[in-house]
Amino acid sequence: MTSGPRSAFSATRSSSVLGGTQRVVTFDRLLVNIGDDFNPDTGGFRCRLPGAYYFSFTVGKFPKKMLSVMLVKNGMEVQAMAYDGYRNQGRKVQSQSVMVSLKPMDTVYLLLQENPDYAIYSNVGPYITFSGYLVYPDSTSSVGYLNNHLSPPGLHIPGCPPPIDGHYDWRRTTIEEPRSAFSVARTSSVLGESRGHREREALTFDVEYVNIGGHFNKTSGRFTCHFPGAYFFAFTVGKHPRRALSVKLMLGRGEVRAMVFDEDLSRRREMQNSVWLYSQQDDGYAVYSNQGRYTTFSGFLVYPYADSMNIDRTFP
């Protein structure tokens, strides 16, 4: 929908942040800022166009410090978290992603745990990144462009939307295409058990951020394809203390498309990241989560096939 309303940003930070000195993560390099909706100096994204947005971020772990960074909406609603409680000497990168439904004036930013025991690391590499973009504008909204970044009357500046006009409706200029998107999270852990051979069960979820088309069932943990095309999927899962981790992205009746694995049985909690989700159900395996929402799963239709037909295919 390149002819429709657009909003996208991508920013990086080339220096570390220590807990207790700064809570909101700010940025010193702006790679993309279509619509000028992101302010790198404050670290905040302000919604101008209502719709479903996809956000992702990466943060570097500071040596001998713990890591806890939250993606926050409107100052208090924690959407997802990247975490590593292991105080080892080495550096590593954690990441997280989620899709969120936003209204005009909603804000989204990253918060670091306000405690000297926590920190995030970066250098000119950089280790710290933050990106987001509008996947689907809200076609049911009567709100036009928010006048944050308007061109002066009678003058059109490239990249700036036109002034609000009672007779102007960008939705009329947009070709309606098939829409399908979901983003969910889980707030409790899943522990494997020794119960012998049994049918594989999908990982289920209890928080629903977005479900455009209603194609994802969080109770069964399954996404059913209604529009043939190319889809993007991403998931993050938390590692449970003293349990191994094995989670697979499954297609149909059991075709493995992607996998994350960690057989370390140490007591530390951390994140594992990759693009039905199936968690190994044997004793000794587990997926960790809590109200911080370590475990998330998102997907959306990128390009529908031109000859889309009415067929269903299930992604457990």
mmCIF file of C-alpha atoms in Angstrom, residues 37-289:
data_model
loop_
_atom_site.group_PDB
_atom_site.id
_atom_site.type_symbol
_atom_site.label_atom_id
_atom_site.label_comp_id
_atom_site.label_asym_id
_atom_site.label_seq_id
_atom_site.Cartn_x
_atom_site.Cartn_y
_atom_site.Cartn_z
ATOM 1 C CA ASP A 37 6.691 10.822 13.812
ATOM 2 C CA PHE A 38 9.794 9.754 15.780
ATOM 3 C CA ASN A 39 11.883 12.128 17.902
ATOM 4 C CA PRO A 40 15.371 10.688 18.545
ATOM 5 C CA ASP A 41 16.137 13.312 21.201
ATOM 6 C CA THR A 42 13.236 12.169 23.402
ATOM 7 C CA GLY A 43 13.224 8.558 22.148
ATOM 8 C CA GLY A 44 9.470 8.766 21.598
ATOM 9 C CA PHE A 45 7.239 7.831 18.676
ATOM 10 C CA ARG A 46 3.965 9.763 18.486
ATOM 11 C CA CYS A 47 1.158 8.280 16.409
ATOM 12 C CA ARG A 48 -0.191 10.520 13.644
ATOM 13 C CA LEU A 49 -2.070 7.908 11.632
ATOM 14 C CA PRO A 50 -4.300 5.430 13.506
ATOM 15 C CA GLY A 51 -3.651 1.785 12.713
ATOM 16 C CA ALA A 52 -1.585 -1.325 13.446
ATOM 17 C CA TYR A 53 2.148 -0.711 13.907
ATOM 18 C CA TYR A 54 5.015 -3.186 14.125
ATOM 19 C CA PHE A 55 7.855 -2.284 16.519
ATOM 20 C CA SER A 56 11.176 -4.044 17.090
ATOM 21 C CA PHE A 57 14.253 -3.241 19.112
ATOM 22 C CA THR A 58 17.671 -4.630 19.973
ATOM 23 C CA VAL A 59 19.748 -3.800 23.047
ATOM 24 C CA GLY A 60 23.269 -4.765 24.037
ATOM 25 C CA LYS A 61 23.973 -6.298 27.429
ATOM 26 C CA PHE A 62 26.522 -4.364 29.483
ATOM 27 C CA PRO A 63 29.293 -6.526 31.041
ATOM 28 C CA LYS A 64 28.546 -7.500 34.662
ATOM 29 C CA LYS A 65 25.180 -5.716 34.575
ATOM 30 C CA MET A 66 21.647 -7.054 34.236
ATOM 31 C CA LEU A 67 19.419 -6.041 31.350
ATOM 32 C CA SER A 68 15.744 -5.082 31.430
ATOM 33 C CA VAL A 69 14.213 -2.903 28.701
ATOM 34 C CA MET A 70 10.467 -2.428 28.213
ATOM 35 C CA LEU A 71 8.508 -1.287 25.173
ATOM 36 C CA VAL A 72 5.951 1.096 26.688
ATOM 37 C CA LYS A 73 2.766 2.623 25.287
ATOM 38 C CA ASN A 74 1.464 5.917 26.712
ATOM 39 C CA GLY A 75 3.874 5.920 29.632
ATOM 40 C CA MET A 76 2.511 3.005 31.605
ATOM 41 C CA GLU A 77 1.337 0.094 29.466
ATOM 42 C CA VAL A 78 4.169 -2.430 29.115
ATOM 43 C CA GLN A 79 3.802 -4.118 25.732
ATOM 44 C CA ALA A 80 6.866 -6.388 25.782
ATOM 45 C CA MET A 81 10.232 -6.787 27.493
ATOM 46 C CA ALA A 82 13.818 -7.822 26.745
ATOM 47 C CA TYR A 83 15.564 -9.290 29.794
ATOM 48 C CA ASP A 84 18.791 -10.962 30.867
ATOM 49 C CA GLY A 85 19.510 -11.416 34.574
ATOM 50 C CA TYR A 86 22.959 -12.991 34.175
ATOM 51 C CA ARG A 87 25.869 -10.780 35.345
ATOM 52 C CA ASN A 88 28.601 -12.298 33.207
ATOM 53 C CA GLN A 89 31.609 -10.495 31.754
ATOM 54 C CA GLY A 90 30.711 -10.894 28.102
ATOM 55 C CA ARG A 91 28.502 -8.788 25.852
ATOM 56 C CA LYS A 92 25.501 -9.980 23.869
ATOM 57 C CA VAL A 93 22.434 -8.598 22.107
ATOM 58 C CA GLN A 94 18.798 -9.202 23.050
ATOM 59 C CA SER A 95 15.824 -8.281 20.896
ATOM 60 C CA GLN A 96 12.053 -8.079 21.060
ATOM 61 C CA SER A 97 9.185 -7.265 18.697
ATOM 62 C CA VAL A 98 5.437 -6.750 18.852
ATOM 63 C CA MET A 99 2.573 -5.269 16.841
ATOM 64 C CA VAL A 100 0.426 -2.634 18.568
ATOM 65 C CA SER A 101 -2.802 -0.861 17.671
ATOM 66 C CA LEU A 102 -2.409 2.925 18.041
ATOM 67 C CA LYS A 103 -4.695 5.953 18.020
ATOM 68 C CA PRO A 104 -3.620 9.529 17.189
ATOM 69 C CA MET A 105 -1.396 11.030 19.911
ATOM 70 C CA ASP A 106 -0.504 7.608 21.403
ATOM 71 C CA THR A 107 3.184 7.409 22.279
ATOM 72 C CA VAL A 108 5.619 4.481 22.246
ATOM 73 C CA TYR A 109 9.180 4.377 23.610
ATOM 74 C CA LEU A 110 11.760 2.201 25.382
ATOM 75 C CA LEU A 111 12.372 2.289 29.133
ATOM 76 C CA LEU A 112 15.461 0.998 30.939
ATOM 77 C CA GLN A 113 15.086 -0.358 34.466
ATOM 78 C CA GLU A 114 15.825 2.554 36.815
ATOM 79 C CA ASN A 115 18.444 0.827 38.954
ATOM 80 C CA PRO A 116 22.286 0.951 38.929
ATOM 81 C CA ASP A 117 22.391 -2.842 38.622
ATOM 82 C CA TYR A 118 20.972 -2.536 35.099
ATOM 83 C CA ALA A 119 22.497 -1.081 31.935
ATOM 84 C CA ILE A 120 22.484 -1.396 28.152
ATOM 85 C CA TYR A 121 25.621 -1.430 26.031
ATOM 86 C CA SER A 122 26.423 0.083 22.658
ATOM 87 C CA ASN A 123 29.238 1.560 20.597
ATOM 88 C CA VAL A 124 29.619 2.708 16.996
ATOM 89 C CA GLY A 125 28.523 -0.849 16.065
ATOM 90 C CA PRO A 126 25.728 -0.101 17.125
ATOM 91 C CA TYR A 127 24.123 -2.579 19.545
ATOM 92 C CA ILE A 128 21.021 -0.475 20.347
ATOM 93 C CA THR A 129 18.381 -0.062 17.628
ATOM 94 C CA PHE A 130 14.683 0.844 17.550
ATOM 95 C CA SER A 131 12.384 0.581 14.516
ATOM 96 C CA GLY A 132 8.694 0.790 13.780
ATOM 97 C CA TYR A 133 6.314 1.196 10.883
ATOM 98 C CA LEU A 134 2.642 1.345 10.004
ATOM 99 C CA VAL A 135 1.545 -2.047 8.669
ATOM 100 C CA TYR A 136 -2.157 -1.308 8.178
ATOM 101 C CA PRO A 137 -3.790 2.131 8.558
ATOM 102 C CA ASP A 138 -7.137 2.094 10.331
ATOM 103 C CA SER A 139 -9.633 1.973 7.473
ATOM 104 C CA THR A 140 -12.585 2.330 9.879
ATOM 105 C CA SER A 141 -11.389 5.587 11.416
ATOM 106 C CA SER A 142 -12.973 8.904 10.537
ATOM 107 C CA VAL A 143 -9.777 10.688 11.625
ATOM 108 C CA GLY A 144 -7.696 12.171 8.815
ATOM 109 C CA TYR A 145 -4.060 13.156 9.094
ATOM 110 C CA LEU A 146 -3.130 14.522 12.493
ATOM 111 C CA ASN A 147 -1.763 18.023 11.995
ATOM 112 C CA ASN A 148 1.627 17.467 13.678
ATOM 113 C CA HIS A 149 3.647 17.923 10.515
ATOM 114 C CA LEU A 150 1.465 19.846 8.071
ATOM 115 C CA SER A 151 2.574 21.764 4.999
ATOM 116 C CA PRO A 152 1.762 25.497 5.093
ATOM 117 C CA PRO A 153 -1.470 26.400 3.223
ATOM 118 C CA GLY A 154 -1.004 26.316 -0.529
ATOM 119 C CA LEU A 155 2.463 24.762 -0.274
ATOM 120 C CA HIS A 156 3.287 21.073 -0.596
ATOM 121 C CA ILE A 157 6.507 19.869 1.037
ATOM 122 C CA PRO A 158 7.664 16.353 0.068
ATOM 123 C CA GLY A 159 7.110 13.931 2.897
ATOM 124 C CA CYS A 160 4.477 16.092 4.597
ATOM 125 C CA PRO A 161 0.793 15.121 4.428
ATOM 126 C CA PRO A 162 -1.727 17.672 3.133
ATOM 127 C CA PRO A 163 -3.642 19.857 5.617
ATOM 128 C CA ILE A 164 -6.810 18.394 7.134
ATOM 129 C CA ASP A 165 -9.710 19.065 4.806
ATOM 130 C CA GLY A 166 -13.310 18.140 5.507
ATOM 131 C CA HIS A 167 -13.598 16.949 1.903
ATOM 132 C CA TYR A 168 -10.307 15.007 1.943
ATOM 133 C CA ASP A 169 -10.277 11.339 2.853
ATOM 134 C CA TRP A 170 -7.101 9.339 2.198
ATOM 135 C CA ARG A 171 -9.079 6.132 2.565
ATOM 136 C CA ARG A 172 -10.864 6.810 -0.722
ATOM 137 C CA THR A 173 -7.535 6.972 -2.564
ATOM 138 C CA THR A 174 -6.366 3.649 -1.159
ATOM 139 C CA ILE A 175 -7.013 0.410 -3.000
ATOM 140 C CA GLU A 176 -8.525 -2.052 -0.547
ATOM 141 C CA GLU A 177 -6.274 -5.103 -0.329
ATOM 142 C CA PRO A 178 -6.607 -8.227 1.796
ATOM 143 C CA ARG A 179 -5.530 -7.635 5.401
ATOM 144 C CA SER A 180 -4.345 -10.173 7.921
ATOM 145 C CA ALA A 181 -2.232 -9.473 11.009
ATOM 146 C CA PHE A 182 -1.890 -10.630 14.592
ATOM 147 C CA SER A 183 0.292 -10.034 17.619
ATOM 148 C CA VAL A 184 -0.092 -11.875 20.929
ATOM 149 C CA ALA A 185 1.782 -12.439 24.173
ATOM 150 C CA ARG A 186 1.871 -14.881 27.048
ATOM 151 C CA THR A 187 2.093 -13.894 30.734
ATOM 152 C CA SER A 188 2.825 -17.301 32.273
ATOM 153 C CA SER A 189 5.438 -20.015 31.830
ATOM 154 C CA VAL A 190 5.012 -23.408 30.144
ATOM 155 C CA LEU A 191 6.751 -26.392 31.734
ATOM 156 C CA GLY A 192 7.428 -29.649 29.918
ATOM 157 C CA GLU A 193 6.416 -32.901 31.610
ATOM 158 C CA SER A 194 7.394 -36.565 31.348
ATOM 159 C CA ARG A 195 4.136 -38.076 30.094
ATOM 160 C CA GLY A 196 5.364 -40.289 27.300
ATOM 161 C CA HIS A 197 4.423 -39.881 23.646
ATOM 162 C CA ARG A 198 1.541 -37.504 22.962
ATOM 163 C CA GLU A 199 0.256 -35.237 20.225
ATOM 164 C CA ARG A 200 2.128 -31.978 19.750
ATOM 165 C CA GLU A 201 0.281 -29.043 21.260
ATOM 166 C CA ALA A 202 0.585 -25.438 20.107
ATOM 167 C CA LEU A 203 1.817 -22.757 22.489
ATOM 168 C CA THR A 204 -1.210 -20.692 23.536
ATOM 169 C CA PHE A 205 -1.468 -17.021 24.519
ATOM 170 C CA ASP A 206 -3.533 -14.862 26.868
ATOM 171 C CA VAL A 207 -2.831 -11.307 25.625
ATOM 172 C CA GLU A 208 -3.994 -10.082 22.221
ATOM 173 C CA TYR A 209 -2.568 -6.811 20.872
ATOM 174 C CA VAL A 210 -3.821 -7.030 17.289
ATOM 175 C CA ASN A 211 -5.949 -9.536 15.359
ATOM 176 C CA ILE A 212 -6.915 -7.991 12.029
ATOM 177 C CA GLY A 213 -9.235 -10.381 10.222
ATOM 178 C CA GLY A 214 -9.626 -12.572 13.313
ATOM 179 C CA HIS A 215 -7.354 -15.193 11.738
ATOM 180 C CA PHE A 216 -5.413 -16.021 14.916
ATOM 181 C CA ASN A 217 -6.968 -18.017 17.755
ATOM 182 C CA LYS A 218 -5.000 -17.339 20.954
ATOM 183 C CA THR A 219 -6.812 -20.150 22.779
ATOM 184 C CA SER A 220 -5.601 -22.768 20.296
ATOM 185 C CA GLY A 221 -2.401 -20.876 19.426
ATOM 186 C CA ARG A 222 -3.082 -21.275 15.702
ATOM 187 C CA PHE A 223 -3.060 -18.845 12.795
ATOM 188 C CA THR A 224 -5.234 -19.833 9.815
ATOM 189 C CA CYS A 225 -4.350 -18.354 6.421
ATOM 190 C CA HIS A 226 -7.347 -16.871 4.577
ATOM 191 C CA PHE A 227 -5.384 -14.956 1.926
ATOM 192 C CA PRO A 228 -2.618 -16.738 -0.039
ATOM 193 C CA GLY A 229 0.545 -14.663 -0.110
ATOM 194 C CA ALA A 230 3.895 -13.909 1.520
ATOM 195 C CA TYR A 231 3.701 -13.580 5.324
ATOM 196 C CA PHE A 232 6.147 -12.319 7.931
ATOM 197 C CA PHE A 233 6.323 -14.098 11.311
ATOM 198 C CA ALA A 234 8.402 -13.302 14.385
ATOM 199 C CA PHE A 235 8.485 -14.684 17.911
ATOM 200 C CA THR A 236 10.444 -14.236 21.113
ATOM 201 C CA VAL A 237 10.518 -16.659 24.022
ATOM 202 C CA GLY A 238 11.945 -16.420 27.532
ATOM 203 C CA LYS A 239 14.352 -19.063 28.839
ATOM 204 C CA HIS A 240 13.243 -20.634 32.105
ATOM 205 C CA PRO A 241 15.837 -21.045 34.911
ATOM 206 C CA ARG A 242 17.419 -24.531 34.933
ATOM 207 C CA ARG A 243 15.397 -25.676 31.928
ATOM 208 C CA ALA A 244 16.425 -26.158 28.326
ATOM 209 C CA LEU A 245 14.564 -24.291 25.580
ATOM 210 C CA SER A 246 13.260 -25.664 22.272
ATOM 211 C CA VAL A 247 10.533 -23.791 20.366
ATOM 212 C CA LYS A 248 9.626 -24.351 16.708
ATOM 213 C CA LEU A 249 7.559 -22.385 14.204
ATOM 214 C CA MET A 250 5.334 -25.025 12.630
ATOM 215 C CA LEU A 251 3.363 -25.151 9.388
ATOM 216 C CA GLY A 252 0.282 -27.312 8.830
ATOM 217 C CA ARG A 253 0.462 -30.659 10.600
ATOM 218 C CA GLY A 254 4.043 -30.398 11.745
ATOM 219 C CA GLU A 255 6.418 -28.954 9.140
ATOM 220 C CA VAL A 256 9.204 -27.086 10.968
ATOM 221 C CA ARG A 257 9.970 -23.649 9.451
ATOM 222 C CA ALA A 258 12.178 -22.094 12.163
ATOM 223 C CA MET A 259 13.516 -22.981 15.593
ATOM 224 C CA VAL A 260 15.219 -21.546 18.673
ATOM 225 C CA PHE A 261 17.196 -23.833 20.953
ATOM 226 C CA ASP A 262 19.207 -23.463 24.157
ATOM 227 C CA GLU A 263 20.221 -26.481 26.224
ATOM 228 C CA ASP A 264 21.972 -24.458 28.941
ATOM 229 C CA LEU A 265 20.514 -25.567 32.306
ATOM 230 C CA SER A 266 21.878 -22.662 34.365
ATOM 231 C CA ARG A 267 19.608 -20.669 36.678
ATOM 232 C CA ARG A 268 19.672 -17.471 34.638
ATOM 233 C CA ARG A 269 16.674 -16.064 32.788
ATOM 234 C CA GLU A 270 17.175 -14.486 29.365
ATOM 235 C CA MET A 271 15.605 -14.057 25.934
ATOM 236 C CA GLN A 272 15.924 -16.145 22.816
ATOM 237 C CA ASN A 273 14.814 -14.737 19.492
ATOM 238 C CA SER A 274 13.898 -15.811 15.908
ATOM 239 C CA VAL A 275 11.351 -15.443 13.271
ATOM 240 C CA TRP A 276 1.662 -23.159 15.296
ATOM 241 C CA LEU A 277 4.657 -22.340 17.965
ATOM 242 C CA TYR A 278 5.557 -25.698 19.468
ATOM 243 C CA SER A 279 7.436 -25.871 22.775
ATOM 244 C CA GLN A 280 9.216 -29.157 23.514
ATOM 245 C CA GLN A 281 6.903 -30.860 26.006
ATOM 246 C CA ASP A 282 9.394 -33.234 27.631
ATOM 247 C CA ASP A 283 10.551 -32.887 31.220
ATOM 248 C CA GLY A 284 13.549 -30.557 31.410
ATOM 249 C CA TYR A 285 12.194 -28.095 28.832
ATOM 250 C CA ALA A 286 10.203 -24.925 29.472
ATOM 251 C CA VAL A 287 9.274 -21.477 28.180
ATOM 252 C CA TYR A 288 9.434 -18.592 30.645
ATOM 253 C CA SER A 289 7.161 -15.538 30.817
#
